[in-house]
Tab-separated table of C-alpha atoms in Angstrom:
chain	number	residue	atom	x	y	z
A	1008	UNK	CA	-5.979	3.090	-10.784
A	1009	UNK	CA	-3.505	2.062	-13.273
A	1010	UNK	CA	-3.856	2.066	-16.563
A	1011	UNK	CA	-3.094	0.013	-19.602
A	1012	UNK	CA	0.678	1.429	-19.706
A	1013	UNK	CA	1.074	0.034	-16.185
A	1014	UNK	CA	1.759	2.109	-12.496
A	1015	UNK	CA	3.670	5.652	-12.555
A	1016	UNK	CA	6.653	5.504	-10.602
A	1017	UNK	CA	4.477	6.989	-7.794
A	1018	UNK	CA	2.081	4.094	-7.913
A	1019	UNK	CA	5.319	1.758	-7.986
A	1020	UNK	CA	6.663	3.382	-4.895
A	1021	UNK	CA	3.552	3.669	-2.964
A	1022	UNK	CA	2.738	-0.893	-3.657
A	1023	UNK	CA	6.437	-0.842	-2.824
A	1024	UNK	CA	5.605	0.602	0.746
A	1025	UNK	CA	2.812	-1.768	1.743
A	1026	UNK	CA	3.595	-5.026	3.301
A	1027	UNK	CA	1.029	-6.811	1.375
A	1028	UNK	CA	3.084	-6.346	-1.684
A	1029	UNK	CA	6.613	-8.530	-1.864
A	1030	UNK	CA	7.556	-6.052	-4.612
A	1031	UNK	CA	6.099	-4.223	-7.638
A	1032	UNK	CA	7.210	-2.267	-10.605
A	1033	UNK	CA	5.602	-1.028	-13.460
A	1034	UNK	CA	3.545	-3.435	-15.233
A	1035	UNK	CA	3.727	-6.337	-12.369
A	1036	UNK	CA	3.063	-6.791	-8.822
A	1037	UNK	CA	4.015	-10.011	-6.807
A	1038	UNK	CA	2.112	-10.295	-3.484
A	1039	UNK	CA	3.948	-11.385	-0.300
A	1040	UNK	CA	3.219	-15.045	0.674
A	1041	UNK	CA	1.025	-14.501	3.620
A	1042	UNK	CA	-1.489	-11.932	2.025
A	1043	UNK	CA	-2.115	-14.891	-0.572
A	1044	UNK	CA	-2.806	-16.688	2.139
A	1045	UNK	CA	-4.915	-14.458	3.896
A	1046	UNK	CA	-6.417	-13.426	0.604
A	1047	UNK	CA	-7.632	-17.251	0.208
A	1048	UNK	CA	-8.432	-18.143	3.818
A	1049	UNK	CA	-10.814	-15.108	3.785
A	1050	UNK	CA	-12.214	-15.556	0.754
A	1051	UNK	CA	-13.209	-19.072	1.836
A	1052	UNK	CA	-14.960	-17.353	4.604
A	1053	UNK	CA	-17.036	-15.415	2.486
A	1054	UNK	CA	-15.001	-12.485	2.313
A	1055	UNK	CA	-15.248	-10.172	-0.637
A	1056	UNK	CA	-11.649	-10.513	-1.936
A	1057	UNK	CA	-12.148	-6.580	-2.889
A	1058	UNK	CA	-12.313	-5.956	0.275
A	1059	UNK	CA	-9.078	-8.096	1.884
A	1060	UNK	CA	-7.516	-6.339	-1.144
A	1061	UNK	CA	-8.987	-2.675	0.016
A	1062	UNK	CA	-7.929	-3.309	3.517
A	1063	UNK	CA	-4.152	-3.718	2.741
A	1064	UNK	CA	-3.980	-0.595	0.430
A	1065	UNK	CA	-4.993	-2.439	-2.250
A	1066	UNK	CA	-8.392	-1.542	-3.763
A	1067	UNK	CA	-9.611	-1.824	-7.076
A	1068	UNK	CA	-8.803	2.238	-7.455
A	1069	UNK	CA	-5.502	1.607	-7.026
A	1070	UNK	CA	-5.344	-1.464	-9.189
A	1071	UNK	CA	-7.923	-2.430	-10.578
A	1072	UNK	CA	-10.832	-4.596	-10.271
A	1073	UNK	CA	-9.514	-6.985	-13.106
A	1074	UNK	CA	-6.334	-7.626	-11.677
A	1075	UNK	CA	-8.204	-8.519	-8.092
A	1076	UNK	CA	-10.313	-11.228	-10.110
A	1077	UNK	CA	-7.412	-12.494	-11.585
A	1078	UNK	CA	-5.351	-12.859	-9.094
A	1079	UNK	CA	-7.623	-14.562	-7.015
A	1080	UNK	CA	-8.940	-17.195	-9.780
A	1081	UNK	CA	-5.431	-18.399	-10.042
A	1082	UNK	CA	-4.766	-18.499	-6.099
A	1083	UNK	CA	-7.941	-20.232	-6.627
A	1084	UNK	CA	-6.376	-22.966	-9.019
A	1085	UNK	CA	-2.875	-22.922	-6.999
A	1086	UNK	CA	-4.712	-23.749	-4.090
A	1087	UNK	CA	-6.849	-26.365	-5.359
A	1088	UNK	CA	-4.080	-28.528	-6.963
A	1089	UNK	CA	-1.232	-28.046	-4.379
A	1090	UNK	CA	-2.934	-26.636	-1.088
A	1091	UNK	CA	0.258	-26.233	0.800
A	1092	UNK	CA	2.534	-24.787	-2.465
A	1093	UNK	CA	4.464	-22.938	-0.156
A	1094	UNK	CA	5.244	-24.925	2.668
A	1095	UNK	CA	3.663	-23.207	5.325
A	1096	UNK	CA	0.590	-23.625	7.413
A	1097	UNK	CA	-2.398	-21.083	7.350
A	1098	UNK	CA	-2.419	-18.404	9.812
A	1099	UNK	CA	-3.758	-19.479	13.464
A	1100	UNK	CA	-7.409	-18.641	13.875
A	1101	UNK	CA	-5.734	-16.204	17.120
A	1102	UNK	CA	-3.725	-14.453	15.107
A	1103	UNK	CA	-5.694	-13.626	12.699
A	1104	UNK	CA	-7.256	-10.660	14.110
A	1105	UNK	CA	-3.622	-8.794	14.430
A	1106	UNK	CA	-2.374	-9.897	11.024
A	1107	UNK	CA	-5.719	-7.574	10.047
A	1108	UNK	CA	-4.797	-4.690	11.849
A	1109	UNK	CA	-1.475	-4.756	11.314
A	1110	UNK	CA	-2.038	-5.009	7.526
A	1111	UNK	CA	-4.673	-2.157	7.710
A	1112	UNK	CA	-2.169	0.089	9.982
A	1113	UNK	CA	0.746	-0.445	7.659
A	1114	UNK	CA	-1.440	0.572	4.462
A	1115	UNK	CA	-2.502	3.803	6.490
A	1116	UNK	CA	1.283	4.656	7.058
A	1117	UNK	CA	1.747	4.005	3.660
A	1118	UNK	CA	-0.906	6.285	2.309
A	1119	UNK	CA	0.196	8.854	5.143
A	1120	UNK	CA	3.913	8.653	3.696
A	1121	UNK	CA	2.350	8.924	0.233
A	1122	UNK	CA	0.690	12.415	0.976
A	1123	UNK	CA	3.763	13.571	2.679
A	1124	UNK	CA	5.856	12.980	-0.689
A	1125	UNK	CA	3.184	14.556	-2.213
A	1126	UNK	CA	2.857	17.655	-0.072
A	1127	UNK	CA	6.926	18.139	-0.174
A	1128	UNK	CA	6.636	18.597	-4.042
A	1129	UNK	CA	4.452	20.996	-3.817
A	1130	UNK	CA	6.295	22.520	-1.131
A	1131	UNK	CA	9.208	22.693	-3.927
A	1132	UNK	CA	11.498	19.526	-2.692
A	1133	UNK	CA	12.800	18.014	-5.323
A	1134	UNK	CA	11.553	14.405	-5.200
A	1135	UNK	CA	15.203	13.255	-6.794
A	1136	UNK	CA	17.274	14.695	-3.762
A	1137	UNK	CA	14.616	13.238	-0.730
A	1138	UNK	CA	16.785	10.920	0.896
A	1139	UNK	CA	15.005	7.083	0.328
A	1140	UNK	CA	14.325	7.254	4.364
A	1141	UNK	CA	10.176	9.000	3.869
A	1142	UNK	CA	10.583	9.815	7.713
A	1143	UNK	CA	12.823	12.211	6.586
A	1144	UNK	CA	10.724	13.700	3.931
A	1145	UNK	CA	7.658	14.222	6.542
A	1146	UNK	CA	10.608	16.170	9.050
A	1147	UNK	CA	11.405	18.142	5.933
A	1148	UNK	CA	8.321	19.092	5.530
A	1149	UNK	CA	7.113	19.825	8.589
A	1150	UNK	CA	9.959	21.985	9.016
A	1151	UNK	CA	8.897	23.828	6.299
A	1152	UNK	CA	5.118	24.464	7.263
A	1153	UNK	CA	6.751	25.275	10.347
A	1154	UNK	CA	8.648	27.850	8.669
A	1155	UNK	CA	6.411	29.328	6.375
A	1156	UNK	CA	3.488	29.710	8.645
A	1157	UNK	CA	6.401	31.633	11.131
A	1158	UNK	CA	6.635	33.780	8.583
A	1159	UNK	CA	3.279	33.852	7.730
A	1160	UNK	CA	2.920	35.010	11.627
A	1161	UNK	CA	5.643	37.702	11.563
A	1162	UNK	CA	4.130	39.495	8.535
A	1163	UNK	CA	0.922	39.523	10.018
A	1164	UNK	CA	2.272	41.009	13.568
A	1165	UNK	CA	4.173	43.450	11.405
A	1166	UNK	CA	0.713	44.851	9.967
């Protein structure tokens, strides 16, 4: 979750990477235009914001509870003085089940891509040289497991 100095640059990169989020950076994330959307059309459902929130990569432990209520009471007030302030009509009723699992599949990938950068450091890559492309960094490092547990294998046989 971040704290009161803002996201880590790891934090940055990983809201960066989920389609829910237009762009963040340190102290400041603006959410694409349909997740507001979705975000309001929900929670006039009865849908726990928290949990439209957790289901794009989003939860409170990544954010913050606070910043999910306040985001949400000024949709809130957006939406109540100029309903269409974006020009754009709510998401179809059909559609609506794909723009779920689309958002939910896209903040696994994220979280998967995450790990991966994660796992390379500690594999020894330096995070400054891992080209911006993270399908790259998971090839890297699978190539390295691959390598290490080859050699893992050839010391064993050798015993």
């Amino acid at each position: 979750m971040s704290d009161s100095r803002g996201f880590d640059s790891g934090q940055v990169a990983y809201l960066n990477g989920l389609p829910a989020v237009a762009r963040a950076d340190a102290n400041r994330i603006v959410y694409a235009d349909w997740f507001r959307d979705e975000v309001m059309r929900r929670y006039r459902e009865g849908v726990p914001p928290t949990a439209v929130f957790r289901e794009a990569g989003l939860g409170p432990e990544i954010i913050g509870s606070k910043r999910i209520e306040r985001c949400v009471a000024r949709w809130r007030r957006e939406t109540e003085t100029a309903p269409m302030r974006r020009g754009r009509p709510p998401i179809p009723a059909a559609r609506d089940e794909k723009v779920r699992t689309t958002a939910s599949q896209l903040a696994t990938i994220a979280e998967l891509e995450r790990r991966a950068v994660e796992l390379g450091e500690r594999l020894g890559l330096d995070p400054m040289t891992i080209d911006a492309d993270r399908r790259q960094v998971v090839i890297d490092v699978l190539s390295r497991l691959v390598e290490d547990y080859r050699r893992r294998l050839g010391e064993q046989s050798a015993e």
